[in-house]
Short mmCIF file of C-alpha atoms in Angstrom, two decimals:
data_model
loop_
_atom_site.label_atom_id
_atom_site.label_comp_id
_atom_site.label_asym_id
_atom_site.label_seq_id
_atom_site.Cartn_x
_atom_site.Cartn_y
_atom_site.Cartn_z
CA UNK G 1 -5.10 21.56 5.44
CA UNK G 2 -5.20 20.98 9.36
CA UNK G 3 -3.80 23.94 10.97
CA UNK G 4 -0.52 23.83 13.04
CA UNK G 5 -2.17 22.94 16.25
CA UNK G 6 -2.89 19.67 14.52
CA UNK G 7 0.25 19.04 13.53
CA UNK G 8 1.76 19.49 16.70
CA UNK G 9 0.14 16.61 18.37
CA UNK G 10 2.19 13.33 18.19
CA UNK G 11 2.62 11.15 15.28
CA UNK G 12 0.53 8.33 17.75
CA UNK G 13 -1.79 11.15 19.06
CA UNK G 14 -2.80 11.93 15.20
CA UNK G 15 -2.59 8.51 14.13
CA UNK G 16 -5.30 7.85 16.96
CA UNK G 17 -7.49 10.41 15.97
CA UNK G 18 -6.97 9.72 12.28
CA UNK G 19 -8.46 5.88 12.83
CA UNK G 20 -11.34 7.32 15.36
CA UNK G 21 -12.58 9.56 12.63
CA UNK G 22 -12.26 7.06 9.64
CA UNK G 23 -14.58 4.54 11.66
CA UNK G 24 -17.29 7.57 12.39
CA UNK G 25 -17.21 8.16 9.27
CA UNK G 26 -17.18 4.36 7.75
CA UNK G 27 -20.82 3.74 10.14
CA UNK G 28 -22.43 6.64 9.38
CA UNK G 29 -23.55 9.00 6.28
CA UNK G 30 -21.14 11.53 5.66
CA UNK G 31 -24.33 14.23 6.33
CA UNK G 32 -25.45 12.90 9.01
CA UNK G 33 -22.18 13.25 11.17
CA UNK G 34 -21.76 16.96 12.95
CA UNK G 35 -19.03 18.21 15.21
CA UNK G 36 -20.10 17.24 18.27
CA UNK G 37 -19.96 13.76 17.52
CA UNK G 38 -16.43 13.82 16.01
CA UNK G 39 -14.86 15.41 19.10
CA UNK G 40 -16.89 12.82 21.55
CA UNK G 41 -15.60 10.46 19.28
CA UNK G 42 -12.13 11.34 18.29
CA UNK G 43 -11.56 11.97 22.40
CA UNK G 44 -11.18 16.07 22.66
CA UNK G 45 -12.92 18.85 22.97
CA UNK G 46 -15.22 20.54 20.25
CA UNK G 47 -13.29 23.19 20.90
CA UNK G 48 -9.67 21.67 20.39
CA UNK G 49 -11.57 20.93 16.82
CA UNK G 50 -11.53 24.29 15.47
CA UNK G 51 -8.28 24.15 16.76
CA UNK G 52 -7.29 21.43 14.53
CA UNK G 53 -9.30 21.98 11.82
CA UNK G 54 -11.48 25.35 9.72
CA UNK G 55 -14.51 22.70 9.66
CA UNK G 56 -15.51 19.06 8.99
CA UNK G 57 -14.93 19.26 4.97
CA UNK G 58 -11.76 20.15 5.68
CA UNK G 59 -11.09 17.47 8.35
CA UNK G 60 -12.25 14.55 6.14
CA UNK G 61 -10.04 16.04 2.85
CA UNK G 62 -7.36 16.22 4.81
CA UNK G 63 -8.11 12.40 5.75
CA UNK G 64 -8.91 11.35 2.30
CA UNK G 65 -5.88 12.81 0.80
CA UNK G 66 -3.67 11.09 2.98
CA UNK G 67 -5.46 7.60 1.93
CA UNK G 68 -5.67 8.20 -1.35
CA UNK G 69 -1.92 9.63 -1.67
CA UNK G 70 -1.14 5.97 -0.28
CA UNK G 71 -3.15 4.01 -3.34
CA UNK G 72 -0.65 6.71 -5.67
CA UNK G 73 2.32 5.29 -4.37
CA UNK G 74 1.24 1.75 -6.49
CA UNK G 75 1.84 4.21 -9.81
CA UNK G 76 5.48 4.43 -9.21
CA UNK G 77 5.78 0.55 -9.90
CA UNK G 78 6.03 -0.10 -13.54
CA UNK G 79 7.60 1.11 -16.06
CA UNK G 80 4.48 2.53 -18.13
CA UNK G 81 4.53 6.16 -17.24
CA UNK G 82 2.70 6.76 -13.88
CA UNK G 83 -0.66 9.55 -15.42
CA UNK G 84 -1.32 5.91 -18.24
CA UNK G 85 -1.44 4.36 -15.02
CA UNK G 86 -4.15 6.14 -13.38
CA UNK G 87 -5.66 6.97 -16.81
CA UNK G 88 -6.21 2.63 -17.49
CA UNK G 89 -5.77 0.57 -14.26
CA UNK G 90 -8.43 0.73 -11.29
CA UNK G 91 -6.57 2.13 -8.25
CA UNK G 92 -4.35 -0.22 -6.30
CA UNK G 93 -6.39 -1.01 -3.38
CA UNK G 94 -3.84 -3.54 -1.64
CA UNK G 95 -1.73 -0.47 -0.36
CA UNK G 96 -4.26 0.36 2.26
CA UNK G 97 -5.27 -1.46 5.26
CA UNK G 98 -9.42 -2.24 5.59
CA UNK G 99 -9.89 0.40 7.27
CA UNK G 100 -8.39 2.81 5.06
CA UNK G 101 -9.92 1.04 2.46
CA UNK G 102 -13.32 1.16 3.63
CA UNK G 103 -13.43 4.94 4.39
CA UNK G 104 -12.02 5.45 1.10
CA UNK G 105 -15.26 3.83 0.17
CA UNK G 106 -17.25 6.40 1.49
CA UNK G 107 -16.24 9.17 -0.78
CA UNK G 108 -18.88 7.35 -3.22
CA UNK G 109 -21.63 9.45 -0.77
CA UNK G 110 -20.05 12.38 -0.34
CA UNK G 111 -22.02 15.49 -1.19
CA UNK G 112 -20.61 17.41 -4.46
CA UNK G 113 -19.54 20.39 -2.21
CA UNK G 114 -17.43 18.20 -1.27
CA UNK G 115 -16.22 17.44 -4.51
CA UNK G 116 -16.16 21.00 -5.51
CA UNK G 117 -13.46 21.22 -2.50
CA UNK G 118 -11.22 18.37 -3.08
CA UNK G 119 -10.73 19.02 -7.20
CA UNK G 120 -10.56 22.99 -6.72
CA UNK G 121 -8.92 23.48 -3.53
CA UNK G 122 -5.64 21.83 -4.00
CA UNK G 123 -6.49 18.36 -2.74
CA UNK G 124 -6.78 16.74 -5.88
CA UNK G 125 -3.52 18.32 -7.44
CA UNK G 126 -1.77 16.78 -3.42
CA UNK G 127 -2.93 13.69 -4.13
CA UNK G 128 -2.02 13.33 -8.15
CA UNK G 129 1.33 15.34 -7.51
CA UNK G 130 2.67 12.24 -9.68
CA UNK G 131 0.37 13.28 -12.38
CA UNK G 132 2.28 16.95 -12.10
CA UNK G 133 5.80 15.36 -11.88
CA UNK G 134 4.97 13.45 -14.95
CA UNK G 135 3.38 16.70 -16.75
CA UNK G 136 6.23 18.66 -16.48
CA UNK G 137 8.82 15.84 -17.80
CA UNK G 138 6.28 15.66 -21.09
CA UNK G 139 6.75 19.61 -20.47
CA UNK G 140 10.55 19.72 -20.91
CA UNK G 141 10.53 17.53 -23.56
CA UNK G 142 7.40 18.95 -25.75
CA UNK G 143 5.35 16.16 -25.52
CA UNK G 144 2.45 18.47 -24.52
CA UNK G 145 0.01 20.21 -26.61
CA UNK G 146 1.34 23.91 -27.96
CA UNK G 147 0.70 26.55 -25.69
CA UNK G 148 -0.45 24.19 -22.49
CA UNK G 149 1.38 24.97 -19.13
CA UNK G 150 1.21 22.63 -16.22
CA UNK G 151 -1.70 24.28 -14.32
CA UNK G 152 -4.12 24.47 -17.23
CA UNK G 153 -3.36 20.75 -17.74
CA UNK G 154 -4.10 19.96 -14.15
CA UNK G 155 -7.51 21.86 -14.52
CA UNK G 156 -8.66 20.03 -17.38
CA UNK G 157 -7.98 16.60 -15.32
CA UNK G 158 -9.48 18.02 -12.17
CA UNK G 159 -12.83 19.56 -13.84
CA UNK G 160 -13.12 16.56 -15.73
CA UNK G 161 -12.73 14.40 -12.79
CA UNK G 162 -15.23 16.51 -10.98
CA UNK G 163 -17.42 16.49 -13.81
CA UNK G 164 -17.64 12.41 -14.29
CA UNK G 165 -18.87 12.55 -10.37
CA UNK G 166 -21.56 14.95 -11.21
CA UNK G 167 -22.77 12.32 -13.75
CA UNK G 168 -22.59 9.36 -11.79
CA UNK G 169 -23.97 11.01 -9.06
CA UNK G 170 -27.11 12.46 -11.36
CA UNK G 171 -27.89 9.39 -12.46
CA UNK G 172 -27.29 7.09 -9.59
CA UNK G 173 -24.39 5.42 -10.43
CA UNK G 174 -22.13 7.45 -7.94
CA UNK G 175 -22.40 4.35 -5.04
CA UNK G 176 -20.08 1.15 -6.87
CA UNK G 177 -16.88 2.22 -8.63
CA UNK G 178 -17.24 -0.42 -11.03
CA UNK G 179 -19.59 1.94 -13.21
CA UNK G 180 -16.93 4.79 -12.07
CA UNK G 181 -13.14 2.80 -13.34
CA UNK G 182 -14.53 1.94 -16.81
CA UNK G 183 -16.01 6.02 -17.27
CA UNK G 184 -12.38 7.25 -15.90
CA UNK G 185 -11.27 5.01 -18.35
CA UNK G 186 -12.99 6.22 -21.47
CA UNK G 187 -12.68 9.65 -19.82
CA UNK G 188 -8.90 10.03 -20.14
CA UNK G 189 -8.64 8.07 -23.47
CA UNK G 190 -11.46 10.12 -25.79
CA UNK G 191 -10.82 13.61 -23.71
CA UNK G 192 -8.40 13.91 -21.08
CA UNK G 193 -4.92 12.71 -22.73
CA UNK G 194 -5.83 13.47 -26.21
CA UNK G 195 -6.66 17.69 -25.04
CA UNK G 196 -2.95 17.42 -23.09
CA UNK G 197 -1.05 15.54 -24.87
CA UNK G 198 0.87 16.68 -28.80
CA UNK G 199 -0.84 14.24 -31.50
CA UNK G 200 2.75 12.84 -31.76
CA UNK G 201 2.75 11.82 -28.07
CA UNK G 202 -0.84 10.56 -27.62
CA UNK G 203 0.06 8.06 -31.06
CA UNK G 204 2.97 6.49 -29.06
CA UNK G 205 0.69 6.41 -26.01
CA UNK G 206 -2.24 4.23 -28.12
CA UNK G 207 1.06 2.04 -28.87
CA UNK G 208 2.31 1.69 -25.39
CA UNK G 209 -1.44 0.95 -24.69
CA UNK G 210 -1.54 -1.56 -27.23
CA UNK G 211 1.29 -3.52 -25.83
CA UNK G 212 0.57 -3.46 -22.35
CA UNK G 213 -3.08 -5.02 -23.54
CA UNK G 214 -4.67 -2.75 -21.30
CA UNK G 215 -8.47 -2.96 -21.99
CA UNK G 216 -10.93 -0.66 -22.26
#
């Protein structure tokens, strides 16, 4: 997260810097971009950076999150519960403007440290806080699988999440997320849901499935 000095600017101030770093990033290879050129390019000074932000990881999460917590919104819009969603529809791309969408694009080349950070640092949990609003409901009502608490669910999605990028990236599949919605697919069906969910639940999920002809 951006430290308070960040936060202090104005909501037009960040917004400005926001769209100045998502284009840097949209021309160029996430690698390939270094400090220096962010500050020239986001107008201040390398040294208002660290004042910002702990280092450029950090600074793009922080951007990615806020993109992708905007596609998450879309899961609040029908009535099939919101982690089925995620788990069977490709994201809802129509919530972000092209720029957004395009830098959202470039997490396809980002290195897997970068990965590492967003599924085990608390970025991935921000950005699928749905997924933990819907947990705990199943929670309360024992829908879950015996002895499961919230976190330990939220692990199993986020390793396995980080784990499908590993493969796609090892076998060079990482760069179009049509080979990546179809895997997430078959991901949450055959492991994800069925190692959360009680065998009860996951039954009358394969119905709701079945109704909502979601294919996959």
């Amino acid at each position: 997260m951006p430290k308070s000095t960040y936060f202090h600017l104005s909501e037009q101030r960040k917004q400005e810097i926001k769209e100045r770093i998502m284009d840097l990033f949209i021309k160029n290879p996430y690698e390939s971009v270094n400090i220096r050129e962010i500050a020239a390019h986001a107008g201040f000074s390398i040294g208002s950076f660290y004042k910002y932000f702990e280092d450029k990881d950090e600074m793009y999460l922080h951007f990615l999150t806020e993109v992708e917590s905007k596609i998450s919104y879309s899961y609040q819009k029908s009535s099939l519960p919101r982690f089925i969603q995620y788990a069977f529809y490709p994201e809802f791309k129509h919530e972000l403007n092209e720029n957004e969408y395009l830098f959202d694009q470039t997490w396809t080349n980002a290195p897997i440290s970068v990965y590492y950070k967003f599924y085990f640092e608390g970025y991935c949990r921000k950005t699928l806080q749905f997924i933990v609003e819907d947990l705990k409901k199943l929670e309360s009502e024992n829908k879950l699988k015996s002895g499961l608490d919230i976190d330990t669910c939220m692990f199993i999605i986020s390793s396995s999440l980080f784990s499908l990028w590993i493969y796609l990236k090892q076998n060079n599949l990482s760069q179009d997320l049509h080979h990546y919605f179809p895997y997430r697919t078959y991901l949450f069906k055959e492991i994800v849901l069925p190692s959360i969910l009680s065998n009860e639940y996951y039954k009358d999920v394969e119905n709701m499935i079945r109704e909502e002809t979601i294919k996959y």
